[in-house]
PDB file of C-alpha atoms in Angstrom:
ATOM      1  CA  MET A   3       0.085  -0.020  -0.192  1.00 85.00           C
ATOM      2  CA  LEU A   4       2.747   2.526   0.828  1.00 84.00           C
ATOM      3  CA  THR A   5       4.374   2.109  -2.905  1.00 89.00           C
ATOM      4  CA  TRP A   6       0.764   2.324  -4.280  1.00 88.00           C
ATOM      5  CA  ALA A   7      -0.275   5.501  -2.243  1.00 85.00           C
ATOM      6  CA  ALA A   8       2.650   7.299  -3.696  1.00 86.00           C
ATOM      7  CA  GLY A   9       1.480   7.547  -7.222  1.00 88.00           C
ATOM      8  CA  PHE A  10      -1.438   9.204  -6.331  1.00 82.00           C
ATOM      9  CA  PRO A  11       0.754  12.413  -5.923  1.00 84.00           C
ATOM     10  CA  ALA A  12       2.853  11.746  -8.612  1.00 88.00           C
ATOM     11  CA  ALA A  13      -0.276  11.601 -11.174  1.00 86.00           C
ATOM     12  CA  GLU A  14      -1.286  14.424  -9.683  1.00 82.00           C
ATOM     13  CA  VAL A  15       2.477  16.155 -10.832  1.00 85.00           C
ATOM     14  CA  LEU A  16       1.678  14.765 -14.506  1.00 90.00           C
ATOM     15  CA  LEU A  17      -1.797  15.308 -15.087  1.00 85.00           C
ATOM     16  CA  GLN A  18      -1.030  19.066 -14.998  1.00 87.00           C
ATOM     17  CA  SER A  19       0.348  18.617 -18.522  1.00 88.00           C
ATOM     18  CA  TRP A  20      -0.685  15.101 -19.424  1.00 89.00           C
ATOM     19  CA  PRO A  21      -4.162  14.143 -21.199  1.00 88.00           C
ATOM     20  CA  PRO A  22      -5.535  11.183 -18.945  1.00 85.00           C
ATOM     21  CA  ILE A  23      -5.646   8.678 -21.820  1.00 86.00           C
ATOM     22  CA  ALA A  24      -2.116  10.234 -22.510  1.00 88.00           C
ATOM     23  CA  LEU A  25      -0.935   8.928 -18.732  1.00 89.00           C
ATOM     24  CA  PHE A  26      -2.562   5.576 -18.533  1.00 88.00           C
ATOM     25  CA  ALA A  27      -1.006   4.060 -21.616  1.00 90.00           C
ATOM     26  CA  ALA A  28       1.911   5.184 -20.699  1.00 92.00           C
ATOM     27  CA  ARG A  29       1.901   3.618 -17.332  1.00 92.00           C
ATOM     28  CA  MET A  30       0.844   0.428 -18.706  1.00 92.00           C
ATOM     29  CA  GLY A  31       3.080   0.828 -21.448  1.00 94.00           C
ATOM     30  CA  LEU A  32       6.704   0.920 -19.004  1.00 95.00           C
ATOM     31  CA  ALA A  33       5.700  -0.954 -16.364  1.00 95.00           C
ATOM     32  CA  VAL A  34       4.907  -4.192 -18.718  1.00 95.00           C
ATOM     33  CA  VAL A  35       8.644  -3.314 -20.140  1.00 95.00           C
ATOM     34  CA  PHE A  36       9.716  -3.283 -16.396  1.00 95.00           C
ATOM     35  CA  LEU A  37       7.855  -6.191 -15.482  1.00 96.00           C
ATOM     36  CA  VAL A  38       8.295  -8.063 -18.861  1.00 96.00           C
ATOM     37  CA  PRO A  39      12.247  -9.275 -19.154  1.00 96.00           C
ATOM     38  CA  ILE A  40      12.267  -9.979 -14.962  1.00 95.00           C
ATOM     39  CA  TRP A  41       9.291 -12.336 -15.761  1.00 96.00           C
ATOM     40  CA  VAL A  42      11.311 -14.783 -18.347  1.00 96.00           C
ATOM     41  CA  LEU A  43      13.549 -14.705 -15.954  1.00 96.00           C
ATOM     42  CA  ILE A  44      11.762 -16.509 -13.706  1.00 95.00           C
ATOM     43  CA  ASP A  45       9.393 -18.189 -14.863  1.00 95.00           C
ATOM     44  CA  GLY A  46      10.939 -19.652 -18.333  1.00 94.00           C
ATOM     45  CA  PRO A  47      10.460 -19.070 -22.203  1.00 94.00           C
ATOM     46  CA  GLY A  48       7.970 -21.952 -22.277  1.00 93.00           C
ATOM     47  CA  ARG A  49       6.010 -21.228 -20.408  1.00 93.00           C
ATOM     48  CA  VAL A  50       5.909 -17.891 -20.748  1.00 94.00           C
ATOM     49  CA  MET A  51       3.934 -18.697 -23.837  1.00 93.00           C
ATOM     50  CA  ARG A  52       2.513 -21.602 -22.690  1.00 93.00           C
ATOM     51  CA  ALA A  53       0.573 -19.146 -20.546  1.00 93.00           C
ATOM     52  CA  ARG A  54      -3.572 -18.236 -20.325  1.00 93.00           C
ATOM     53  CA  TRP A  55      -2.844 -15.333 -22.459  1.00 94.00           C
ATOM     54  CA  GLY A  56      -6.663 -15.073 -23.710  1.00 93.00           C
ATOM     55  CA  HIS A  57      -7.836 -14.975 -20.184  1.00 94.00           C
ATOM     56  CA  ALA A  58      -5.364 -12.888 -19.602  1.00 94.00           C
ATOM     57  CA  MET A  59      -6.630 -10.560 -22.318  1.00 94.00           C
ATOM     58  CA  ARG A  60      -9.632 -10.532 -20.460  1.00 93.00           C
ATOM     59  CA  VAL A  61      -8.687 -10.279 -17.640  1.00 93.00           C
ATOM     60  CA  GLY A  62      -6.535  -7.594 -18.253  1.00 93.00           C
ATOM     61  CA  GLY A  63      -7.515  -5.884 -20.253  1.00 92.00           C
ATOM     62  CA  LEU A  64     -10.732  -5.091 -18.800  1.00 90.00           C
ATOM     63  CA  GLY A  65     -10.340  -5.303 -15.780  1.00 90.00           C
ATOM     64  CA  LEU A  66      -6.682  -3.950 -14.678  1.00 88.00           C
ATOM     65  CA  GLY A  67      -7.137  -1.491 -18.545  1.00 88.00           C
ATOM     66  CA  THR A  68     -10.975   0.211 -17.927  1.00 90.00           C
ATOM     67  CA  GLY A  69     -10.292  -0.301 -14.289  1.00 88.00           C
ATOM     68  CA  MET A  70      -6.657   1.966 -14.050  1.00 84.00           C
ATOM     69  CA  PHE A  71      -7.840   4.317 -16.807  1.00 86.00           C
ATOM     70  CA  LEU A  72     -11.408   5.284 -14.801  1.00 88.00           C
ATOM     71  CA  ILE A  73      -8.987   6.548 -11.379  1.00 83.00           C
ATOM     72  CA  ILE A  74      -6.831   8.471 -13.546  1.00 81.00           C
ATOM     73  CA  LEU A  75      -9.674  10.138 -14.960  1.00 84.00           C
ATOM     74  CA  ALA A  76     -10.520   9.971 -11.629  1.00 85.00           C
ATOM     75  CA  GLN A  77      -8.804  11.412  -9.878  1.00 78.00           C
ATOM     76  CA  LYS A  78      -8.767  14.215 -12.348  1.00 80.00           C
ATOM     77  CA  LEU A  79     -12.126  14.984 -11.364  1.00 82.00           C
ATOM     78  CA  THR A  80     -11.137  15.332  -8.136  1.00 79.00           C
ATOM     79  CA  ASP A  81      -8.192  15.650  -6.481  1.00 74.00           C
ATOM     80  CA  PRO A  82      -5.494  12.411  -5.196  1.00 67.00           C
ATOM     81  CA  VAL A  83      -6.647  12.162  -1.189  1.00 66.00           C
ATOM     82  CA  THR A  84     -10.248  11.476  -2.532  1.00 70.00           C
ATOM     83  CA  VAL A  85      -9.463   8.649  -4.903  1.00 74.00           C
ATOM     84  CA  ALA A  86      -7.497   6.702  -2.005  1.00 68.00           C
ATOM     85  CA  ILE A  87     -10.554   7.574   0.454  1.00 70.00           C
ATOM     86  CA  ILE A  88     -13.060   6.263  -1.856  1.00 74.00           C
ATOM     87  CA  ALA A  89     -11.171   3.360  -3.127  1.00 73.00           C
ATOM     88  CA  SER A  90     -11.537   2.570   0.692  1.00 71.00           C
ATOM     89  CA  CYS A  91     -15.627   1.392  -0.837  1.00 75.00           C
ATOM     90  CA  ALA A  92     -13.276  -1.834  -2.282  1.00 81.00           C
ATOM     91  CA  PRO A  93     -13.237  -4.603   0.868  1.00 81.00           C
ATOM     92  CA  LEU A  94     -17.006  -4.717  -0.048  1.00 82.00           C
ATOM     93  CA  PHE A  95     -16.653  -5.265  -3.341  1.00 84.00           C
ATOM     94  CA  ALA A  96     -14.326  -7.733  -3.143  1.00 87.00           C
ATOM     95  CA  THR A  97     -15.948  -8.906   0.379  1.00 86.00           C
ATOM     96  CA  LEU A  98     -19.502 -10.443  -2.514  1.00 85.00           C
ATOM     97  CA  LEU A  99     -17.072 -11.278  -4.803  1.00 87.00           C
ATOM     98  CA  GLU A 100     -15.755 -13.899  -1.956  1.00 86.00           C
ATOM     99  CA  LEU A 101     -18.834 -14.997  -0.623  1.00 85.00           C
ATOM    100  CA  ALA A 102     -19.848 -15.214  -4.246  1.00 84.00           C
ATOM    101  CA  ALA A 103     -17.714 -17.810  -5.408  1.00 80.00           C
ATOM    102  CA  GLY A 104     -18.525 -19.542  -1.869  1.00 78.00           C
ATOM    103  CA  THR A 105     -14.252 -18.400  -0.604  1.00 77.00           C
ATOM    104  CA  ARG A 106     -14.948 -17.279   2.605  1.00 73.00           C
ATOM    105  CA  ARG A 107     -17.944 -17.097   5.737  1.00 75.00           C
ATOM    106  CA  LEU A 108     -18.798 -13.861   6.374  1.00 75.00           C
ATOM    107  CA  LYS A 109     -17.548 -13.242  10.624  1.00 78.00           C
ATOM    108  CA  TRP A 110     -19.198 -10.642  12.648  1.00 78.00           C
ATOM    109  CA  ASN A 111     -15.615  -9.783  13.574  1.00 78.00           C
ATOM    110  CA  PHE A 112     -15.295  -9.289   9.306  1.00 79.00           C
ATOM    111  CA  ALA A 113     -18.708  -7.521   8.775  1.00 82.00           C
ATOM    112  CA  PHE A 114     -17.924  -5.247  11.884  1.00 84.00           C
ATOM    113  CA  GLY A 115     -15.050  -4.230  11.070  1.00 80.00           C
ATOM    114  CA  LEU A 116     -16.813  -4.015   7.287  1.00 80.00           C
ATOM    115  CA  ALA A 117     -18.937  -1.566   8.289  1.00 82.00           C
ATOM    116  CA  ILE A 118     -16.838   0.804   9.892  1.00 82.00           C
ATOM    117  CA  SER A 119     -14.597   0.760   7.593  1.00 74.00           C
ATOM    118  CA  VAL A 120     -17.635   2.054   4.915  1.00 71.00           C
ATOM    119  CA  VAL A 121     -18.478   4.630   7.719  1.00 77.00           C
ATOM    120  CA  GLY A 122     -14.889   6.363   7.675  1.00 75.00           C
ATOM    121  CA  GLY A 123     -14.878   6.283   4.241  1.00 68.00           C
ATOM    122  CA  LEU A 124     -18.066   8.450   3.822  1.00 67.00           C
ATOM    123  CA  ILE A 125     -17.331  11.012   6.877  1.00 73.00           C
ATOM    124  CA  ALA A 126     -13.591  11.346   5.147  1.00 65.00           C
ATOM    125  CA  THR A 127     -15.995  11.303   1.025  1.00 59.00           C
ATOM    126  CA  SER A 128     -18.029  14.535   3.132  1.00 61.00           C
ATOM    127  CA  ALA A 129     -15.357  16.586   3.417  1.00 53.00           C
ATOM    128  CA  VAL A 130     -15.222  17.082  -0.346  1.00 51.00           C
ATOM    129  CA  ALA A 131     -18.265  19.679  -1.700  1.00 50.00           C
ATOM    130  CA  PRO A 132     -20.322  17.689  -4.060  1.00 47.00           C
ATOM    131  CA  ALA A 133     -19.611  20.048  -6.575  1.00 45.00           C
ATOM    132  CA  GLN A 134     -15.871  17.635  -6.243  1.00 56.00           C
ATOM    133  CA  LEU A 135     -17.459  14.126  -6.654  1.00 63.00           C
ATOM    134  CA  GLY A 136     -20.337  13.009  -8.867  1.00 74.00           C
ATOM    135  CA  LEU A 137     -18.951  11.821 -12.110  1.00 82.00           C
ATOM    136  CA  GLY A 138     -15.321  11.553 -10.738  1.00 82.00           C
ATOM    137  CA  ALA A 139     -16.661   9.674  -7.661  1.00 81.00           C
ATOM    138  CA  ALA A 140     -18.669   7.220  -9.922  1.00 84.00           C
ATOM    139  CA  CYS A 141     -15.289   6.733 -12.097  1.00 87.00           C
ATOM    140  CA  ALA A 142     -13.552   5.394  -8.696  1.00 85.00           C
ATOM    141  CA  ILE A 143     -15.977   3.537  -7.148  1.00 84.00           C
ATOM    142  CA  VAL A 144     -16.094   1.284 -10.975  1.00 90.00           C
ATOM    143  CA  SER A 145     -12.825   0.801 -11.019  1.00 89.00           C
ATOM    144  CA  THR A 146     -12.465  -0.633  -7.493  1.00 87.00           C
ATOM    145  CA  GLY A 147     -14.950  -3.302  -8.675  1.00 89.00           C
ATOM    146  CA  LEU A 148     -13.256  -3.930 -11.340  1.00 92.00           C
ATOM    147  CA  PHE A 149      -9.727  -3.760  -9.914  1.00 89.00           C
ATOM    148  CA  CYS A 150     -10.739  -5.846  -6.996  1.00 90.00           C
ATOM    149  CA  TRP A 151     -11.950  -8.513  -9.535  1.00 92.00           C
ATOM    150  CA  ALA A 152      -8.991  -8.556 -11.893  1.00 92.00           C
ATOM    151  CA  SER A 153      -7.527  -9.360  -8.177  1.00 91.00           C
ATOM    152  CA  MET A 154      -9.495 -12.501  -7.385  1.00 91.00           C
ATOM    153  CA  ALA A 155      -8.355 -13.704 -10.872  1.00 92.00           C
ATOM    154  CA  THR A 156      -4.941 -12.956 -11.199  1.00 93.00           C
ATOM    155  CA  ALA A 157      -3.738 -14.760  -8.211  1.00 90.00           C
ATOM    156  CA  ARG A 158      -6.820 -17.337  -8.535  1.00 90.00           C
ATOM    157  CA  ASP A 159      -6.620 -18.418 -12.686  1.00 92.00           C
ATOM    158  CA  PHE A 160      -2.849 -18.379 -13.331  1.00 93.00           C
ATOM    159  CA  PRO A 161      -1.896 -21.295 -10.702  1.00 90.00           C
ATOM    160  CA  GLU A 162       1.257 -22.286 -12.537  1.00 91.00           C
ATOM    161  CA  LEU A 163       2.893 -18.513 -12.673  1.00 94.00           C
ATOM    162  CA  SER A 164       4.818 -17.204 -10.651  1.00 94.00           C
ATOM    163  CA  GLN A 165       3.827 -14.183  -8.636  1.00 92.00           C
ATOM    164  CA  VAL A 166       5.397 -11.979 -11.247  1.00 94.00           C
ATOM    165  CA  GLY A 167       4.450 -14.177 -14.298  1.00 95.00           C
ATOM    166  CA  ARG A 168       1.030 -13.284 -12.620  1.00 94.00           C
ATOM    167  CA  SER A 169       0.722  -9.586 -12.113  1.00 93.00           C
ATOM    168  CA  THR A 170       2.374  -8.854 -15.234  1.00 95.00           C
ATOM    169  CA  ILE A 171       0.661 -11.603 -17.865  1.00 95.00           C
ATOM    170  CA  THR A 172      -3.120  -9.120 -17.239  1.00 94.00           C
ATOM    171  CA  LEU A 173      -0.903  -6.036 -17.295  1.00 94.00           C
ATOM    172  CA  VAL A 174      -0.318  -7.103 -20.809  1.00 95.00           C
ATOM    173  CA  GLY A 175      -4.304  -7.289 -21.304  1.00 93.00           C
ATOM    174  CA  GLY A 176      -3.996  -3.230 -19.745  1.00 92.00           C
ATOM    175  CA  VAL A 177      -1.446  -2.477 -21.951  1.00 93.00           C
ATOM    176  CA  VAL A 178      -3.981  -3.976 -24.901  1.00 93.00           C
ATOM    177  CA  MET A 179      -6.576  -1.381 -23.664  1.00 91.00           C
ATOM    178  CA  ALA A 180      -4.634   1.358 -23.686  1.00 90.00           C
ATOM    179  CA  ALA A 181      -3.934   0.708 -27.513  1.00 91.00           C
ATOM    180  CA  VAL A 182      -7.125   0.068 -27.971  1.00 91.00           C
ATOM    181  CA  LEU A 183      -8.272   3.176 -25.691  1.00 87.00           C
ATOM    182  CA  ILE A 184      -5.670   5.484 -27.801  1.00 89.00           C
ATOM    183  CA  PHE A 185      -6.486   5.074 -31.001  1.00 90.00           C
ATOM    184  CA  ALA A 186     -10.625   5.534 -30.454  1.00 88.00           C
ATOM    185  CA  ALA A 187      -9.866   8.730 -28.656  1.00 85.00           C
ATOM    186  CA  ALA A 188      -7.048   9.653 -31.430  1.00 87.00           C
ATOM    187  CA  GLN A 189      -9.761   9.169 -33.980  1.00 88.00           C
ATOM    188  CA  ILE A 190     -12.026  11.461 -32.143  1.00 84.00           C
ATOM    189  CA  GLY A 191     -10.331  14.613 -31.748  1.00 82.00           C
ATOM    190  CA  MET A 192      -8.890  14.014 -27.821  1.00 79.00           C
ATOM    191  CA  ASP A 193      -5.444  15.101 -27.413  1.00 79.00           C
ATOM    192  CA  VAL A 194      -3.168  12.166 -26.592  1.00 81.00           C
ATOM    193  CA  MET A 195       0.065  13.640 -26.041  1.00 85.00           C
ATOM    194  CA  PRO A 196       1.979  15.839 -22.995  1.00 84.00           C
ATOM    195  CA  GLN A 197       0.542  19.854 -23.881  1.00 80.00           C
ATOM    196  CA  THR A 198       3.860  20.880 -22.645  1.00 80.00           C
ATOM    197  CA  SER A 199       7.497  19.152 -23.590  1.00 80.00           C
ATOM    198  CA  ILE A 200       8.300  16.153 -21.558  1.00 83.00           C
ATOM    199  CA  ASP A 201      11.292  17.241 -18.699  1.00 86.00           C
ATOM    200  CA  GLY A 202      13.408  15.503 -16.199  1.00 86.00           C
ATOM    201  CA  GLN A 203      10.545  15.957 -12.951  1.00 86.00           C
ATOM    202  CA  GLN A 204       8.260  14.296 -16.189  1.00 89.00           C
ATOM    203  CA  ILE A 205      10.169  11.527 -16.406  1.00 91.00           C
ATOM    204  CA  GLY A 206      11.017  11.311 -12.721  1.00 92.00           C
ATOM    205  CA  MET A 207       6.883  11.059 -11.713  1.00 92.00           C
ATOM    206  CA  LEU A 208       6.363   8.494 -14.494  1.00 93.00           C
ATOM    207  CA  ALA A 209       8.896   6.637 -13.063  1.00 94.00           C
ATOM    208  CA  ILE A 210       7.454   6.334  -9.463  1.00 93.00           C
ATOM    209  CA  TYR A 211       4.021   6.325 -11.229  1.00 93.00           C
ATOM    210  CA  ALA A 212       4.835   3.808 -13.209  1.00 94.00           C
ATOM    211  CA  LEU A 213       7.375   1.403 -11.738  1.00 95.00           C
ATOM    212  CA  ILE A 214       6.849   1.379  -7.983  1.00 93.00           C
ATOM    213  CA  SER A 215       2.646   2.574  -7.458  1.00 92.00           C
ATOM    214  CA  LEU A 216       1.664  -0.379  -9.919  1.00 93.00           C
ATOM    215  CA  GLY A 217       4.267  -2.545 -11.073  1.00 93.00           C
ATOM    216  CA  MET A 218       5.466  -2.920  -7.775  1.00 94.00           C
ATOM    217  CA  SER A 219       2.499  -2.468  -6.157  1.00 94.00           C
ATOM    218  CA  GLN A 220       0.742  -5.273  -7.909  1.00 93.00           C
ATOM    219  CA  VAL A 221       3.503  -7.756  -7.804  1.00 94.00           C
ATOM    220  CA  PHE A 222       3.424  -7.272  -3.715  1.00 94.00           C
ATOM    221  CA  PHE A 223      -1.034  -7.368  -3.750  1.00 92.00           C
ATOM    222  CA  ILE A 224      -1.549 -10.272  -5.734  1.00 93.00           C
ATOM    223  CA  ALA A 225       1.156 -11.729  -3.563  1.00 92.00           C
ATOM    224  CA  SER A 226      -1.336 -11.153  -0.977  1.00 91.00           C
ATOM    225  CA  VAL A 227      -4.089 -12.168  -2.448  1.00 90.00           C
ATOM    226  CA  GLY A 228      -2.883 -15.055  -3.145  1.00 87.00           C
ATOM    227  CA  LYS A 229      -2.095 -15.876   0.467  1.00 86.00           C
ATOM    228  CA  LEU A 230      -4.830 -14.005   2.363  1.00 81.00           C
ATOM    229  CA  GLY A 231      -7.506 -13.712  -0.196  1.00 84.00           C
ATOM    230  CA  VAL A 232      -8.746 -11.032  -1.813  1.00 86.00           C
ATOM    231  CA  ALA A 233     -10.892  -9.059   1.256  1.00 83.00           C
ATOM    232  CA  LEU A 234      -8.700  -9.361   3.389  1.00 80.00           C
ATOM    233  CA  ALA A 235      -5.848  -8.664   1.375  1.00 84.00           C
ATOM    234  CA  SER A 236      -8.291  -5.198   0.163  1.00 83.00           C
ATOM    235  CA  PHE A 237      -9.192  -3.707   3.897  1.00 77.00           C
ATOM    236  CA  HIS A 238      -4.861  -2.747   3.800  1.00 77.00           C
ATOM    237  CA  ILE A 239      -6.123  -0.558   0.740  1.00 77.00           C
ATOM    238  CA  ASN A 240      -8.063   1.757   3.565  1.00 72.00           C
ATOM    239  CA  ILE A 241      -4.558   2.544   4.692  1.00 73.00           C
ATOM    240  CA  ALA A 242      -3.842   3.909   1.576  1.00 74.00           C
ATOM    241  CA  PRO A 243      -5.215   7.682   3.001  1.00 71.00           C
ATOM    242  CA  PHE A 244      -2.787   8.253   5.368  1.00 72.00           C
ATOM    243  CA  TYR A 245      -0.083   7.969   3.424  1.00 76.00           C
ATOM    244  CA  VAL A 246      -1.356   9.600   0.578  1.00 76.00           C
ATOM    245  CA  MET A 247      -1.691  12.820   2.976  1.00 76.00           C
ATOM    246  CA  LEU A 248       1.234  12.215   5.213  1.00 78.00           C
ATOM    247  CA  ILE A 249       2.908  13.061   1.261  1.00 80.00           C
ATOM    248  CA  MET A 250       0.816  15.926   0.369  1.00 77.00           C
ATOM    249  CA  LEU A 251       1.551  18.003   3.319  1.00 81.00           C
ATOM    250  CA  ILE A 252       5.061  16.491   2.749  1.00 81.00           C
ATOM    251  CA  LEU A 253       4.421  18.281  -0.920  1.00 75.00           C
ATOM    252  CA  GLY A 254       2.689  22.613   1.011  1.00 77.00           C
ATOM    253  CA  GLU A 255      -1.491  20.503   1.320  1.00 76.00           C
ATOM    254  CA  GLU A 256      -3.192  21.695   4.025  1.00 78.00           C
ATOM    255  CA  TRP A 257      -3.897  19.184   6.551  1.00 77.00           C
ATOM    256  CA  ASN A 258      -8.522  18.036   6.517  1.00 73.00           C
ATOM    257  CA  TRP A 259      -9.322  17.125  10.044  1.00 78.00           C
ATOM    258  CA  THR A 260     -11.941  16.018   8.232  1.00 73.00           C
ATOM    259  CA  ARG A 261     -10.402  13.593   6.031  1.00 70.00           C
ATOM    260  CA  ALA A 262      -8.212  12.220   8.558  1.00 77.00           C
ATOM    261  CA  LEU A 263     -10.650  11.267  10.560  1.00 81.00           C
ATOM    262  CA  GLY A 264     -12.122   8.789   8.080  1.00 75.00           C
ATOM    263  CA  ALA A 265      -8.914   7.650   8.087  1.00 73.00           C
ATOM    264  CA  GLY A 266      -8.662   6.865  11.425  1.00 80.00           C
ATOM    265  CA  ILE A 267     -12.571   5.297  11.761  1.00 81.00           C
ATOM    266  CA  VAL A 268     -11.242   3.083   8.607  1.00 74.00           C
ATOM    267  CA  ALA A 269      -7.630   2.029  10.592  1.00 75.00           C
ATOM    268  CA  LEU A 270      -9.244   1.174  13.265  1.00 80.00           C
ATOM    269  CA  ALA A 271     -12.437  -0.478  11.085  1.00 77.00           C
ATOM    270  CA  VAL A 272      -8.423  -3.305   9.160  1.00 71.00           C
ATOM    271  CA  VAL A 273      -8.211  -4.246  13.186  1.00 76.00           C
ATOM    272  CA  LEU A 274     -11.193  -5.438  14.340  1.00 77.00           C
ATOM    273  CA  ALA A 275     -11.325  -6.916  10.697  1.00 72.00           C
ATOM    274  CA  GLN A 276      -8.014  -9.015  11.398  1.00 67.00           C
ATOM    275  CA  ASP A 277      -8.707 -13.232  12.805  1.00 58.00           C
ATOM    276  CA  ARG A 278      -6.953 -13.182  15.450  1.00 51.00           C
ATOM    277  CA  ARG A 279      -7.122 -16.664  16.024  1.00 50.00           C
ATOM    278  CA  VAL A 280      -2.824 -18.022  17.675  1.00 40.00           C
ATOM    279  CA  ALA A 281      -2.349 -21.293  15.792  1.00 39.00           C
ATOM    280  CA  ARG A 282      -2.011 -23.947  17.307  1.00 43.00           C
ATOM    281  CA  PRO A 283       1.562 -26.855  17.874  1.00 43.00           C
ATOM    282  CA  ALA A 284       0.088 -29.556  15.963  1.00 40.00           C
TER     283      ALA A 284
END
């Protein structure tokens, strides 16, 4: 979550001159260029060629590709902390997915933590004037649901691949979706290129946004989903507003106590939802 949260301030800088569609494509492409050679080294060329590419294109294109574009668009329409807080509804989507798949039974502490998490997200989001939400909030919510589904499918449907391989193959599907969206945007006359020349600051921010906040973060998160399940892993997404607010505070933004209260309630929900059973010795 720390690596993921670092991407929100970086995106805030880049979105000042990059159209959302261009930033989305550059982020996905750079992350895949970084991860594919590592995947080939770990799994070998043969396993890469025999992977379930068709299914990966569906999961990556619809879930990751569309979902990540929508969250960039949401940040363009709102602000980084708001997007991170709205993403705190991820446990709700993830829990419903696991209940539908029959992989989780809803226990009282998990349900209580889930409810508190949603309340905390609502309190934190209320710090923003309604005019700033609307379409931006809707994009963030749809994006979160798609991301939870894609994460569960990525961890579940590619057992023959390493954690790096599972993450990379679906990100390739996201790159294909990015190419389709870029082509469609160009055809209807939308801006698909940065509005200013790319300088050293933008290169540094793009490296953080693509390699750390997407490449590294996705590998870590898919590994967590494989161990914890998507519902419990997604609870930890809710700690991201703390990291985002701290980073933005260092960059000169004002502290918002309503958002801090909401994020604190969400953090309490993360603690309550943990399974405290102690393993007994054999």
